[in-house]
Amino acid sequence: MLNKRKSLLTNLKIASLTSQFFYYLVKEFPNHPPVRKTPKNDQYQIAINYLQKNYTDPNCNIVELCNRLGVSRSFLYSLFRENTNISPQKYLMQLRMEAAKKELQNTTSNLKEIAHKVGYGDEFTFSKAFKRYSGVSPNVFRRN
C-alpha cells in the first residue's frame, strides 16, 4: 500500500512538472513564426525600390514605409543617412520633384494633373513643395 502511494505521488509529481514545463514553453516561445532579420543593405534596397515604385501614390509616406519594413522611423533615417546622406523624406521628395520637372518640361498638363501624377493630393501643396525644392514656382520653371 505504501508503494502504491509513493508511486501515485511520483506520477502526480511527474505530471505536475510536465505541465509546468509545457506552460514555460508556451509562455517563452509563443506560436509565432520566427522574425527573420533582414540585413541592413537589403532593407535599404527594399526601401529604395518601394519609394521608386510608389512615389506617385499620395499614400506613399515614411510611416507606411516603416510599417512595410517593420522598422522604426529613427532606424530608417539612420539607414538612409548611412547610404545616401539624406533622409528618406528628402529622397521621396526628390523623386517627386524630378518627375514633376520632367512633366513640366515635356507636357502641357496643368499643375493639378502634375501634382496628382507625382503623388500630391492638391496643386497648392505641390506648388509649395516645388518652390521650396527648386527655388521657383512650377509656372516659372515651365516658362524657363
Short mmCIF file of C-alpha atoms in Angstrom, two decimals:
data_model
loop_
_atom_site.label_atom_id
_atom_site.label_comp_id
_atom_site.label_asym_id
_atom_site.label_seq_id
_atom_site.Cartn_x
_atom_site.Cartn_y
_atom_site.Cartn_z
CA MET A 1 0.00 0.00 0.00
CA LEU A 2 2.83 2.34 0.85
CA ASN A 3 4.50 1.60 -2.50
CA LYS A 4 1.28 2.35 -4.35
CA ARG A 5 1.01 5.65 -2.54
CA LYS A 6 4.65 6.57 -3.38
CA SER A 7 4.08 5.55 -6.97
CA LEU A 8 0.94 7.69 -7.17
CA LEU A 9 2.76 10.69 -5.66
CA THR A 10 5.66 10.21 -8.08
CA ASN A 11 3.26 10.09 -11.03
CA LEU A 12 1.49 13.23 -9.80
CA LYS A 13 4.83 14.99 -9.36
CA ILE A 14 5.91 13.99 -12.89
CA ALA A 15 2.57 15.18 -14.30
CA SER A 16 2.90 18.47 -12.44
CA LEU A 17 6.47 19.04 -13.63
CA THR A 18 5.47 18.16 -17.18
CA SER A 19 2.61 20.68 -17.04
CA GLN A 20 4.93 23.35 -15.67
CA PHE A 21 7.45 22.60 -18.40
CA PHE A 22 4.84 22.94 -21.17
CA TYR A 23 3.49 26.12 -19.60
CA TYR A 24 7.02 27.53 -19.65
CA LEU A 25 7.48 26.55 -23.32
CA VAL A 26 4.23 28.17 -24.37
CA LYS A 27 4.98 31.31 -22.39
CA GLU A 28 8.59 31.71 -23.55
CA PHE A 29 8.12 30.55 -27.14
CA PRO A 30 4.73 31.75 -28.36
CA ASN A 31 3.26 30.32 -31.52
CA HIS A 32 4.60 33.00 -33.86
CA PRO A 33 6.75 32.44 -36.89
CA PRO A 34 10.31 33.46 -36.19
CA VAL A 35 11.15 37.02 -37.12
CA ARG A 36 13.60 36.98 -39.97
CA LYS A 37 16.21 39.66 -39.63
CA THR A 38 16.86 41.31 -42.96
CA PRO A 39 20.38 42.64 -43.44
CA LYS A 40 20.66 46.43 -43.48
CA ASN A 41 21.67 46.57 -47.15
CA ASP A 42 18.62 44.53 -48.10
CA GLN A 43 16.35 46.77 -46.03
CA TYR A 44 17.82 49.84 -47.69
CA GLN A 45 17.31 48.35 -51.16
CA ILE A 46 13.74 47.33 -50.32
CA ALA A 47 13.06 50.88 -49.11
CA ILE A 48 14.54 52.44 -52.26
CA ASN A 49 12.57 50.08 -54.52
CA TYR A 50 9.34 50.78 -52.62
CA LEU A 51 9.78 54.55 -52.91
CA GLN A 52 10.70 54.38 -56.60
CA LYS A 53 7.67 52.25 -57.41
CA ASN A 54 5.17 54.11 -55.23
CA TYR A 55 6.18 57.78 -55.08
CA THR A 56 3.23 58.64 -57.35
CA ASP A 57 0.79 57.37 -54.71
CA PRO A 58 -0.26 60.13 -52.27
CA ASN A 59 -0.39 57.47 -49.54
CA CYS A 60 3.29 56.65 -50.02
CA ASN A 61 4.98 58.10 -46.95
CA ILE A 62 7.65 57.33 -44.40
CA VAL A 63 5.24 55.87 -41.83
CA GLU A 64 3.93 53.40 -44.42
CA LEU A 65 7.49 52.52 -45.43
CA CYS A 66 8.49 51.87 -41.80
CA ASN A 67 5.44 49.63 -41.38
CA ARG A 68 6.30 47.66 -44.52
CA LEU A 69 9.90 47.14 -43.40
CA GLY A 70 9.00 46.54 -39.76
CA VAL A 71 11.49 49.15 -38.57
CA SER A 72 11.31 52.32 -36.53
CA ARG A 73 11.41 55.76 -38.08
CA SER A 74 14.78 56.50 -36.45
CA PHE A 75 16.26 53.26 -37.81
CA LEU A 76 15.03 54.11 -41.32
CA TYR A 77 16.50 57.61 -41.09
CA SER A 78 19.89 56.25 -39.96
CA LEU A 79 19.79 53.66 -42.76
CA PHE A 80 19.27 56.42 -45.35
CA ARG A 81 21.87 58.69 -43.81
CA GLU A 82 24.45 55.86 -43.99
CA ASN A 83 23.69 55.17 -47.65
CA THR A 84 22.63 58.47 -49.20
CA ASN A 85 23.43 61.25 -46.72
CA ILE A 86 19.80 62.40 -46.96
CA SER A 87 16.63 61.49 -45.11
CA PRO A 88 14.07 59.12 -46.62
CA GLN A 89 11.61 62.04 -46.66
CA LYS A 90 14.01 64.12 -48.75
CA TYR A 91 14.65 61.15 -51.05
CA LEU A 92 10.90 60.78 -51.61
CA MET A 93 10.59 64.50 -52.31
CA GLN A 94 13.48 64.35 -54.81
CA LEU A 95 11.77 61.52 -56.68
CA ARG A 96 8.56 63.51 -56.86
CA MET A 97 10.19 66.81 -57.80
CA GLU A 98 12.41 65.35 -60.52
CA ALA A 99 9.37 63.63 -62.04
CA ALA A 100 7.47 66.93 -61.80
CA LYS A 101 10.28 68.77 -63.60
CA LYS A 102 10.10 66.28 -66.47
CA GLU A 103 6.32 66.69 -66.63
CA LEU A 104 6.63 70.48 -66.63
CA GLN A 105 9.24 70.42 -69.41
CA ASN A 106 7.70 67.74 -71.61
CA THR A 107 3.93 68.06 -71.27
CA THR A 108 1.23 70.67 -71.30
CA SER A 109 -0.52 69.10 -68.29
CA ASN A 110 -1.88 71.60 -65.79
CA LEU A 111 -0.48 71.81 -62.25
CA LYS A 112 -3.35 69.87 -60.74
CA GLU A 113 -2.70 66.92 -63.09
CA ILE A 114 1.04 67.04 -62.49
CA ALA A 115 0.51 67.23 -58.73
CA HIS A 116 -1.59 64.06 -58.84
CA LYS A 117 0.87 62.29 -61.18
CA VAL A 118 3.75 62.81 -58.76
CA GLY A 119 1.95 61.92 -55.54
CA TYR A 120 0.48 65.18 -54.22
CA GLY A 121 -3.16 65.46 -53.27
CA ASP A 122 -3.55 69.04 -54.46
CA GLU A 123 -1.76 71.62 -56.57
CA PHE A 124 -1.26 74.09 -53.69
CA THR A 125 0.79 71.63 -51.63
CA PHE A 126 2.66 70.57 -54.76
CA SER A 127 3.45 74.17 -55.78
CA LYS A 128 4.71 75.00 -52.29
CA ALA A 129 6.93 71.90 -52.22
CA PHE A 130 8.19 72.56 -55.75
CA LYS A 131 9.17 76.14 -54.94
CA ARG A 132 10.90 75.03 -51.73
CA TYR A 133 12.78 72.35 -53.71
CA SER A 134 13.77 74.28 -56.83
CA GLY A 135 13.63 77.91 -55.74
CA VAL A 136 11.00 78.86 -58.32
CA SER A 137 7.33 78.12 -58.79
CA PRO A 138 6.27 75.38 -61.21
CA ASN A 139 4.92 78.01 -63.65
CA VAL A 140 8.20 79.94 -63.66
CA PHE A 141 10.13 76.70 -64.09
CA ARG A 142 7.97 75.75 -67.06
CA ARG A 143 8.48 79.13 -68.76
CA ASN A 144 12.26 78.96 -68.39
#
